[in-house]
């Protein structure tokens, strides 16, 4: 194997182990690191395991011990050079005696932002950047969205029939997708910071919106409910003291109904924006201020339509059940205004197509032209 191929193998490994921190490290990025000794043998690996815990490089270097002297460190993110919750990784790298650092992508965090690479170079370490950069940028896309825009990464999820319906014309919707798909949704719920539904879905399905079994984190449950119609005896409101619920109401929501929900432990957030898209942006900015990195939008069609109309969806998970429902009155997955012309379409850059029991999962990044 030539040197470049060897470097790529090590960085692929670092990218792979980084993923193990998913759901545990946010709002920090997932980061992975691999150490090769002076002879090029891969001797240790590490990843950022949890928010507030040691950084990937430090974990890998500690595991490598003296084998790191004169060796190479492969890391998926530019090493930090600031005192955060832990001391700077650049210092740990220097004191471990590493002579070469290969970095996949820069760290946009203001306290780092190129400073880590210059600090290493100033210390006489040979630094190379950009190996598997596309993969590393994708790995940290939600972190970058939050740092760059102050908004969380938005993942839309829905299950539908082959003819694009999420329910029958009479409103029956349980279940479109199979148990394997639903189990995956629970795993997804267990690693995001917030899960949103519209009031239509809350009334029709009375969902609990928790991850079962529970995951790495407990998501804030958000209901878009302009008129504060969320039933006090429903599962969401009734469990608000155990698992937080945020109800997004409009300025005309009746005070009495707001009060009942507040007394049950729901937090109310008033959206005063005249336009739906402004309201969504305002809420996303609020979630960003709370350092929430990943928002999962579960439906129904009205809420999904609003998010697509506002061009705020970053990623989509579409569960396709091998069934056909038909019926002109059977609801489609994405409502809202839709696009006025095919020139404005949303396109899915597909990252995965897999089978889950009887269903297909189509997952990818939403590319929007405007
Ligand atoms: C690294 N290696 O493994 C990670 C880095 O103070 P903290 O621990 O919360 O970290 C804050 C910042 O450090 C975070 O926003 C990001 O810029 C960087 N994360 N850096 O060298 C790592 N997780
Ligand atoms: Zn660090």
PDB file of N, CA and C in Angstrom, residues 16 18 21 37 55 61 71 75 112 129 132 134 142 151 153 164 178 190 193 213 217 234 277 367:
ATOM      1  N   UNK A  16     -14.918   6.628  11.144  1.00  0.00           N
ATOM      2  CA  UNK A  16     -15.838   5.573  11.610  1.00  0.00           C
ATOM      3  C   UNK A  16     -16.001   5.606  13.134  1.00  0.00           C
ATOM      4  N   UNK A  18     -15.458   8.066  15.108  1.00  0.00           N
ATOM      5  CA  UNK A  18     -16.064   9.336  15.534  1.00  0.00           C
ATOM      6  C   UNK A  18     -17.566   9.183  15.721  1.00  0.00           C
ATOM      7  N   UNK A  21     -19.764   8.651  18.921  1.00  0.00           N
ATOM      8  CA  UNK A  21     -20.164   9.704  19.863  1.00  0.00           C
ATOM      9  C   UNK A  21     -21.519  10.306  19.547  1.00  0.00           C
ATOM     10  N   UNK A  37       2.401   4.738  14.720  1.00  0.00           N
ATOM     11  CA  UNK A  37       3.746   4.918  15.311  1.00  0.00           C
ATOM     12  C   UNK A  37       4.739   5.327  14.218  1.00  0.00           C
ATOM     13  N   UNK A  55     -11.211  15.073  24.605  1.00  0.00           N
ATOM     14  CA  UNK A  55     -11.282  15.132  23.151  1.00  0.00           C
ATOM     15  C   UNK A  55     -10.636  13.885  22.538  1.00  0.00           C
ATOM     16  N   UNK A  61      -4.082   9.481  22.062  1.00  0.00           N
ATOM     17  CA  UNK A  61      -2.667   9.641  22.453  1.00  0.00           C
ATOM     18  C   UNK A  61      -2.375   8.931  23.770  1.00  0.00           C
ATOM     19  N   UNK A  71       5.469   9.651  15.698  1.00  0.00           N
ATOM     20  CA  UNK A  71       4.401   9.072  14.879  1.00  0.00           C
ATOM     21  C   UNK A  71       3.481  10.109  14.242  1.00  0.00           C
ATOM     22  N   UNK A  75      -6.686  12.944  12.500  1.00  0.00           N
ATOM     23  CA  UNK A  75      -7.838  13.440  13.258  1.00  0.00           C
ATOM     24  C   UNK A  75      -8.858  14.060  12.294  1.00  0.00           C
ATOM     25  N   UNK A 112     -11.129  28.412  17.746  1.00  0.00           N
ATOM     26  CA  UNK A 112     -10.153  27.564  17.040  1.00  0.00           C
ATOM     27  C   UNK A 112      -9.955  28.145  15.635  1.00  0.00           C
ATOM     28  N   UNK A 129      -3.670  18.958   5.624  1.00  0.00           N
ATOM     29  CA  UNK A 129      -5.116  19.124   5.816  1.00  0.00           C
ATOM     30  C   UNK A 129      -5.888  18.647   4.581  1.00  0.00           C
ATOM     31  N   UNK A 132     -10.000  13.380   3.035  1.00  0.00           N
ATOM     32  CA  UNK A 132     -11.407  12.972   3.255  1.00  0.00           C
ATOM     33  C   UNK A 132     -12.222  14.121   3.872  1.00  0.00           C
ATOM     34  N   UNK A 134     -14.596  16.002   2.575  1.00  0.00           N
ATOM     35  CA  UNK A 134     -16.043  15.960   2.316  1.00  0.00           C
ATOM     36  C   UNK A 134     -16.750  15.107   3.361  1.00  0.00           C
ATOM     37  N   UNK A 142     -24.306  18.991  11.299  1.00  0.00           N
ATOM     38  CA  UNK A 142     -25.194  19.630  12.279  1.00  0.00           C
ATOM     39  C   UNK A 142     -24.455  20.628  13.179  1.00  0.00           C
ATOM     40  N   UNK A 151     -28.804  27.927  14.086  1.00  0.00           N
ATOM     41  CA  UNK A 151     -30.007  27.087  14.015  1.00  0.00           C
ATOM     42  C   UNK A 151     -29.618  25.620  14.098  1.00  0.00           C
ATOM     43  N   UNK A 153     -29.777  21.615  12.982  1.00  0.00           N
ATOM     44  CA  UNK A 153     -29.913  20.820  11.756  1.00  0.00           C
ATOM     45  C   UNK A 153     -31.317  20.217  11.776  1.00  0.00           C
ATOM     46  N   UNK A 164     -47.341   7.568  -2.021  1.00  0.00           N
ATOM     47  CA  UNK A 164     -47.098   8.839  -1.342  1.00  0.00           C
ATOM     48  C   UNK A 164     -48.123   9.240  -0.304  1.00  0.00           C
ATOM     49  N   UNK A 178     -43.508  -0.797   8.801  1.00  0.00           N
ATOM     50  CA  UNK A 178     -43.413  -2.013   9.610  1.00  0.00           C
ATOM     51  C   UNK A 178     -42.647  -1.794  10.906  1.00  0.00           C
ATOM     52  N   UNK A 190     -33.847   8.875  19.912  1.00  0.00           N
ATOM     53  CA  UNK A 190     -32.984   8.784  21.084  1.00  0.00           C
ATOM     54  C   UNK A 190     -31.663   9.506  20.951  1.00  0.00           C
ATOM     55  N   UNK A 193     -32.053  16.306  19.710  1.00  0.00           N
ATOM     56  CA  UNK A 193     -32.296  17.216  20.832  1.00  0.00           C
ATOM     57  C   UNK A 193     -33.746  17.633  20.938  1.00  0.00           C
ATOM     58  N   UNK A 213     -36.650   1.754  23.194  1.00  0.00           N
ATOM     59  CA  UNK A 213     -36.006   2.089  24.465  1.00  0.00           C
ATOM     60  C   UNK A 213     -35.332   3.452  24.392  1.00  0.00           C
ATOM     61  N   UNK A 217     -29.899  10.637  24.600  1.00  0.00           N
ATOM     62  CA  UNK A 217     -30.437  11.897  25.145  1.00  0.00           C
ATOM     63  C   UNK A 217     -31.952  11.901  25.074  1.00  0.00           C
ATOM     64  N   UNK A 234     -54.137  14.293  27.104  1.00  0.00           N
ATOM     65  CA  UNK A 234     -53.375  13.520  26.122  1.00  0.00           C
ATOM     66  C   UNK A 234     -51.998  13.146  26.665  1.00  0.00           C
ATOM     67  N   UNK A 277     -43.023  31.119   7.672  1.00  0.00           N
ATOM     68  CA  UNK A 277     -41.591  30.822   7.563  1.00  0.00           C
ATOM     69  C   UNK A 277     -40.794  31.657   8.574  1.00  0.00           C
ATOM     70  N   UNK A 367     -31.603  19.182  -1.060  1.00  0.00           N
ATOM     71  CA  UNK A 367     -30.999  20.302  -1.778  1.00  0.00           C
ATOM     72  C   UNK A 367     -32.133  21.125  -2.335  1.00  0.00           C
TER      73      UNK A 367
END
